Amino acid sequence: MKIARIFAGLFAAAGLVLMLGTVGLCLANLNAPVKVDQIPEGAVQRSQELMDAVSAGDYQSVSAQIYGQPDLGFSGSLEDAVSDRFWQVYLDSLSYEFLGDCYVSDAGFARQVRLTALDLPAMVLDMQQRCHDLLQQRVEAATEMEELYDEENNFRQDLIDQVMNQAVEEALQQEHKTVSYDVVLDLVLRDGQWWAVPNQALLAALSGGIG
């Protein structure tokens, strides 16, 4: 049995980036720069509502506010229990702060924001290392082959489950570092409604930096 299969579900969140990438938005195709004397309240409100939805982990609301309304591929809980635990911890850690007011940009308007969250990839790597170390300890402590392997010479499923659960609990109990994503939110007015146009920095934050 390949140990790597145990962790395959942990990277399900990376699909968010791929799905967002299919939106195919191109700022070059948007209207000419907007010149105004006053920042529209709608643009300010859209930036606020979008970031509130992101920090709340409400990806359905996030999708509804992005131009083209892409399917982010995430709603509710992930099917894999381990992946879901890490993902929910990540979502709960999300916070943001605006680094200034809205301003005129080539696309329309923009606003700088800093998103901060737990370092999800580092947490996953920590869990993987703990799982490896714990399994190694069980192997070294075993006195009978039957304690480790099943009839097909694979690691016993109950052993894998025990090691995985312990590794997950230990990893989640650690105080992990945070990472920040500095994002420029592009805001455009289309059909009487304000929309946010995603970029790579925003996509990285939405996917937890996995991808």
Short mmCIF file of C-alpha atoms in Angstrom, two decimals:
data_model
loop_
_atom_site.label_atom_id
_atom_site.label_comp_id
_atom_site.label_asym_id
_atom_site.label_seq_id
_atom_site.Cartn_x
_atom_site.Cartn_y
_atom_site.Cartn_z
CA MET A 1 0.00 0.00 0.00
CA LYS A 2 1.29 3.47 -0.80
CA ILE A 3 1.18 5.80 2.19
CA ALA A 4 0.67 8.73 -0.20
CA ARG A 5 -2.88 7.55 -0.85
CA ILE A 6 -3.76 8.32 2.75
CA PHE A 7 -3.20 12.00 2.13
CA ALA A 8 -4.73 12.32 -1.31
CA GLY A 9 -7.93 13.87 0.01
CA LEU A 10 -6.06 16.65 1.76
CA PHE A 11 -5.48 18.44 -1.51
CA ALA A 12 -9.09 18.47 -2.67
CA ALA A 13 -9.22 22.19 -1.94
CA ALA A 14 -6.67 22.80 -4.71
CA GLY A 15 -9.47 22.22 -7.22
CA LEU A 16 -10.78 25.67 -6.33
CA VAL A 17 -7.94 27.31 -8.22
CA LEU A 18 -8.48 25.18 -11.31
CA MET A 19 -12.20 25.85 -11.35
CA LEU A 20 -11.70 29.56 -10.91
CA GLY A 21 -9.14 29.52 -13.68
CA THR A 22 -11.80 28.45 -16.16
CA VAL A 23 -13.67 31.69 -15.72
CA GLY A 24 -11.46 33.21 -18.41
CA LEU A 25 -11.83 36.80 -17.31
CA CYS A 26 -9.67 39.30 -19.15
CA LEU A 27 -9.30 42.83 -17.92
CA ALA A 28 -8.19 43.92 -21.36
CA ASN A 29 -11.73 43.34 -22.62
CA LEU A 30 -13.37 45.54 -20.02
CA ASN A 31 -14.38 49.11 -20.71
CA ALA A 32 -11.97 52.03 -20.78
CA PRO A 33 -10.73 53.55 -17.51
CA VAL A 34 -13.32 55.44 -15.51
CA LYS A 35 -12.64 59.00 -14.51
CA VAL A 36 -14.76 60.30 -11.64
CA ASP A 37 -14.50 62.85 -8.90
CA GLN A 38 -16.10 60.61 -6.29
CA ILE A 39 -15.77 56.90 -5.51
CA PRO A 40 -19.15 55.17 -6.03
CA GLU A 41 -20.66 53.79 -2.85
CA GLY A 42 -21.54 50.60 -4.74
CA ALA A 43 -17.87 49.80 -5.33
CA VAL A 44 -17.04 50.33 -1.66
CA GLN A 45 -19.97 48.20 -0.58
CA ARG A 46 -19.04 45.38 -2.96
CA SER A 47 -15.48 45.23 -1.63
CA GLN A 48 -16.81 45.10 1.94
CA GLU A 49 -19.41 42.44 1.24
CA LEU A 50 -16.97 40.26 -0.69
CA MET A 51 -14.38 40.30 2.06
CA ASP A 52 -17.00 39.63 4.71
CA ALA A 53 -18.08 36.55 2.72
CA VAL A 54 -14.48 35.37 2.29
CA SER A 55 -13.64 35.73 5.98
CA ALA A 56 -16.87 33.91 6.87
CA GLY A 57 -15.99 31.02 4.56
CA ASP A 58 -19.22 31.60 2.63
CA TYR A 59 -17.99 30.64 -0.82
CA GLN A 60 -21.45 30.61 -2.35
CA SER A 61 -21.76 34.28 -1.52
CA VAL A 62 -18.22 34.89 -2.77
CA SER A 63 -19.11 33.30 -6.11
CA ALA A 64 -22.25 35.41 -6.40
CA GLN A 65 -20.14 38.58 -6.14
CA ILE A 66 -17.44 37.63 -8.66
CA TYR A 67 -17.88 38.64 -12.26
CA GLY A 68 -19.11 35.60 -14.19
CA GLN A 69 -20.27 33.95 -10.94
CA PRO A 70 -17.88 30.96 -11.25
CA ASP A 71 -18.56 27.70 -9.45
CA LEU A 72 -15.91 27.64 -6.73
CA GLY A 73 -16.40 23.91 -6.30
CA PHE A 74 -16.93 24.13 -2.56
CA SER A 75 -20.10 24.11 -0.49
CA GLY A 76 -20.62 22.62 2.93
CA SER A 77 -18.15 19.97 4.11
CA LEU A 78 -15.50 18.08 2.18
CA GLU A 79 -16.18 14.39 1.72
CA ASP A 80 -12.87 13.33 3.25
CA ALA A 81 -13.08 13.77 7.04
CA VAL A 82 -9.39 14.63 7.53
CA SER A 83 -9.39 17.15 4.68
CA ASP A 84 -12.56 18.71 6.02
CA ARG A 85 -11.10 19.19 9.49
CA PHE A 86 -8.07 21.04 8.15
CA TRP A 87 -10.18 23.03 5.72
CA GLN A 88 -12.64 24.17 8.40
CA VAL A 89 -9.75 25.22 10.65
CA TYR A 90 -8.37 27.25 7.76
CA LEU A 91 -11.71 28.93 7.04
CA ASP A 92 -12.16 29.77 10.72
CA SER A 93 -8.76 31.47 10.76
CA LEU A 94 -9.44 33.81 7.83
CA SER A 95 -9.47 37.52 8.58
CA TYR A 96 -8.89 40.67 6.54
CA GLU A 97 -8.03 44.34 6.71
CA PHE A 98 -8.31 46.97 4.03
CA LEU A 99 -5.09 48.83 3.29
CA GLY A 100 -6.84 51.94 2.05
CA ASP A 101 -9.94 53.24 0.34
CA CYS A 102 -11.15 52.46 -3.17
CA TYR A 103 -9.34 54.25 -5.96
CA VAL A 104 -9.64 54.65 -9.72
CA SER A 105 -7.87 51.95 -11.75
CA ASP A 106 -7.52 51.04 -15.42
CA ALA A 107 -10.38 48.53 -15.11
CA GLY A 108 -12.67 50.80 -13.13
CA PHE A 109 -11.93 50.86 -9.43
CA ALA A 110 -9.74 48.88 -7.05
CA ARG A 111 -9.09 48.41 -3.36
CA GLN A 112 -6.17 46.84 -1.55
CA VAL A 113 -6.86 44.26 1.13
CA ARG A 114 -4.70 41.93 3.22
CA LEU A 115 -6.07 38.47 3.99
CA THR A 116 -4.50 36.55 6.86
CA ALA A 117 -5.00 32.87 7.72
CA LEU A 118 -3.23 29.82 9.06
CA ASP A 119 -0.54 28.34 6.82
CA LEU A 120 -2.57 25.39 5.54
CA PRO A 121 0.18 23.71 3.47
CA ALA A 122 2.51 23.85 6.49
CA MET A 123 -0.18 22.28 8.67
CA VAL A 124 -0.66 19.44 6.18
CA LEU A 125 3.08 18.80 5.98
CA ASP A 126 3.28 18.77 9.77
CA MET A 127 0.52 16.16 9.93
CA GLN A 128 2.21 14.05 7.27
CA GLN A 129 5.51 14.09 9.15
CA ARG A 130 3.79 13.18 12.40
CA CYS A 131 1.99 10.33 10.67
CA HIS A 132 5.27 9.02 9.27
CA ASP A 133 6.99 9.25 12.65
CA LEU A 134 4.13 7.60 14.53
CA LEU A 135 3.93 4.77 12.03
CA GLN A 136 7.68 4.25 12.30
CA GLN A 137 7.35 4.05 16.08
CA ARG A 138 4.63 1.43 15.78
CA VAL A 139 6.77 -0.60 13.39
CA GLU A 140 9.76 -0.49 15.73
CA ALA A 141 7.64 -1.45 18.74
CA ALA A 142 5.87 -4.37 17.05
CA THR A 143 6.79 -7.89 18.11
CA GLU A 144 4.60 -9.75 15.63
CA MET A 145 4.07 -9.13 11.91
CA GLU A 146 0.33 -9.50 12.45
CA GLU A 147 0.38 -6.31 14.49
CA LEU A 148 1.32 -4.36 11.36
CA TYR A 149 0.24 -6.16 8.20
CA ASP A 150 -2.93 -7.76 6.88
CA GLU A 151 -3.18 -10.92 4.79
CA GLU A 152 -2.12 -9.00 1.66
CA ASN A 153 0.99 -7.60 3.35
CA ASN A 154 -0.45 -4.10 3.50
CA PHE A 155 -0.52 -2.03 6.65
CA ARG A 156 -3.59 -2.91 8.66
CA GLN A 157 -6.42 -0.44 8.17
CA ASP A 158 -7.05 -0.11 11.89
CA LEU A 159 -3.36 0.72 12.40
CA ILE A 160 -3.50 3.37 9.68
CA ASP A 161 -6.64 4.88 11.19
CA GLN A 162 -5.11 5.03 14.65
CA VAL A 163 -1.90 6.64 13.41
CA MET A 164 -3.77 9.10 11.20
CA ASN A 165 -6.17 10.18 13.93
CA GLN A 166 -3.35 10.74 16.39
CA ALA A 167 -1.30 12.69 13.84
CA VAL A 168 -4.28 14.89 12.98
CA GLU A 169 -5.05 15.65 16.62
CA GLU A 170 -1.43 16.49 17.39
CA ALA A 171 -1.07 18.69 14.30
CA LEU A 172 -4.26 20.64 15.02
CA GLN A 173 -3.23 21.25 18.61
CA GLN A 174 -0.03 23.00 17.55
CA GLU A 175 0.24 26.76 17.26
CA HIS A 176 0.88 27.18 13.55
CA LYS A 177 2.16 30.28 11.83
CA THR A 178 -0.05 32.45 9.68
CA VAL A 179 0.42 33.74 6.16
CA SER A 180 -0.86 36.91 4.53
CA TYR A 181 -2.09 37.52 1.01
CA ASP A 182 -1.98 41.10 -0.26
CA VAL A 183 -4.76 41.39 -2.81
CA VAL A 184 -5.81 44.16 -5.14
CA LEU A 185 -9.55 43.85 -5.64
CA ASP A 186 -10.57 45.01 -9.10
CA LEU A 187 -14.15 46.28 -9.09
CA VAL A 188 -16.16 46.81 -12.25
CA LEU A 189 -19.69 48.01 -12.99
CA ARG A 190 -21.62 45.78 -15.40
CA ASP A 191 -25.34 45.79 -16.12
CA GLY A 192 -25.98 48.15 -13.24
CA GLN A 193 -24.19 45.94 -10.68
CA TRP A 194 -20.75 46.01 -9.12
CA TRP A 195 -18.57 42.91 -9.43
CA ALA A 196 -15.15 41.81 -8.21
CA VAL A 197 -12.69 40.46 -10.77
CA PRO A 198 -10.48 37.68 -9.34
CA ASN A 199 -6.70 37.58 -9.63
CA GLN A 200 -4.02 35.09 -8.62
CA ALA A 201 -3.54 36.54 -5.14
CA LEU A 202 -7.25 36.24 -4.36
CA LEU A 203 -7.39 32.72 -5.79
CA ALA A 204 -4.44 31.69 -3.62
CA ALA A 205 -6.21 32.94 -0.51
CA LEU A 206 -9.47 31.24 -1.47
CA SER A 207 -7.69 27.89 -1.95
CA GLY A 208 -5.63 28.08 1.21
CA GLY A 209 -2.41 28.32 -0.78
CA ILE A 210 -2.76 24.73 -1.99
CA GLY A 211 -2.43 24.22 -5.69
#
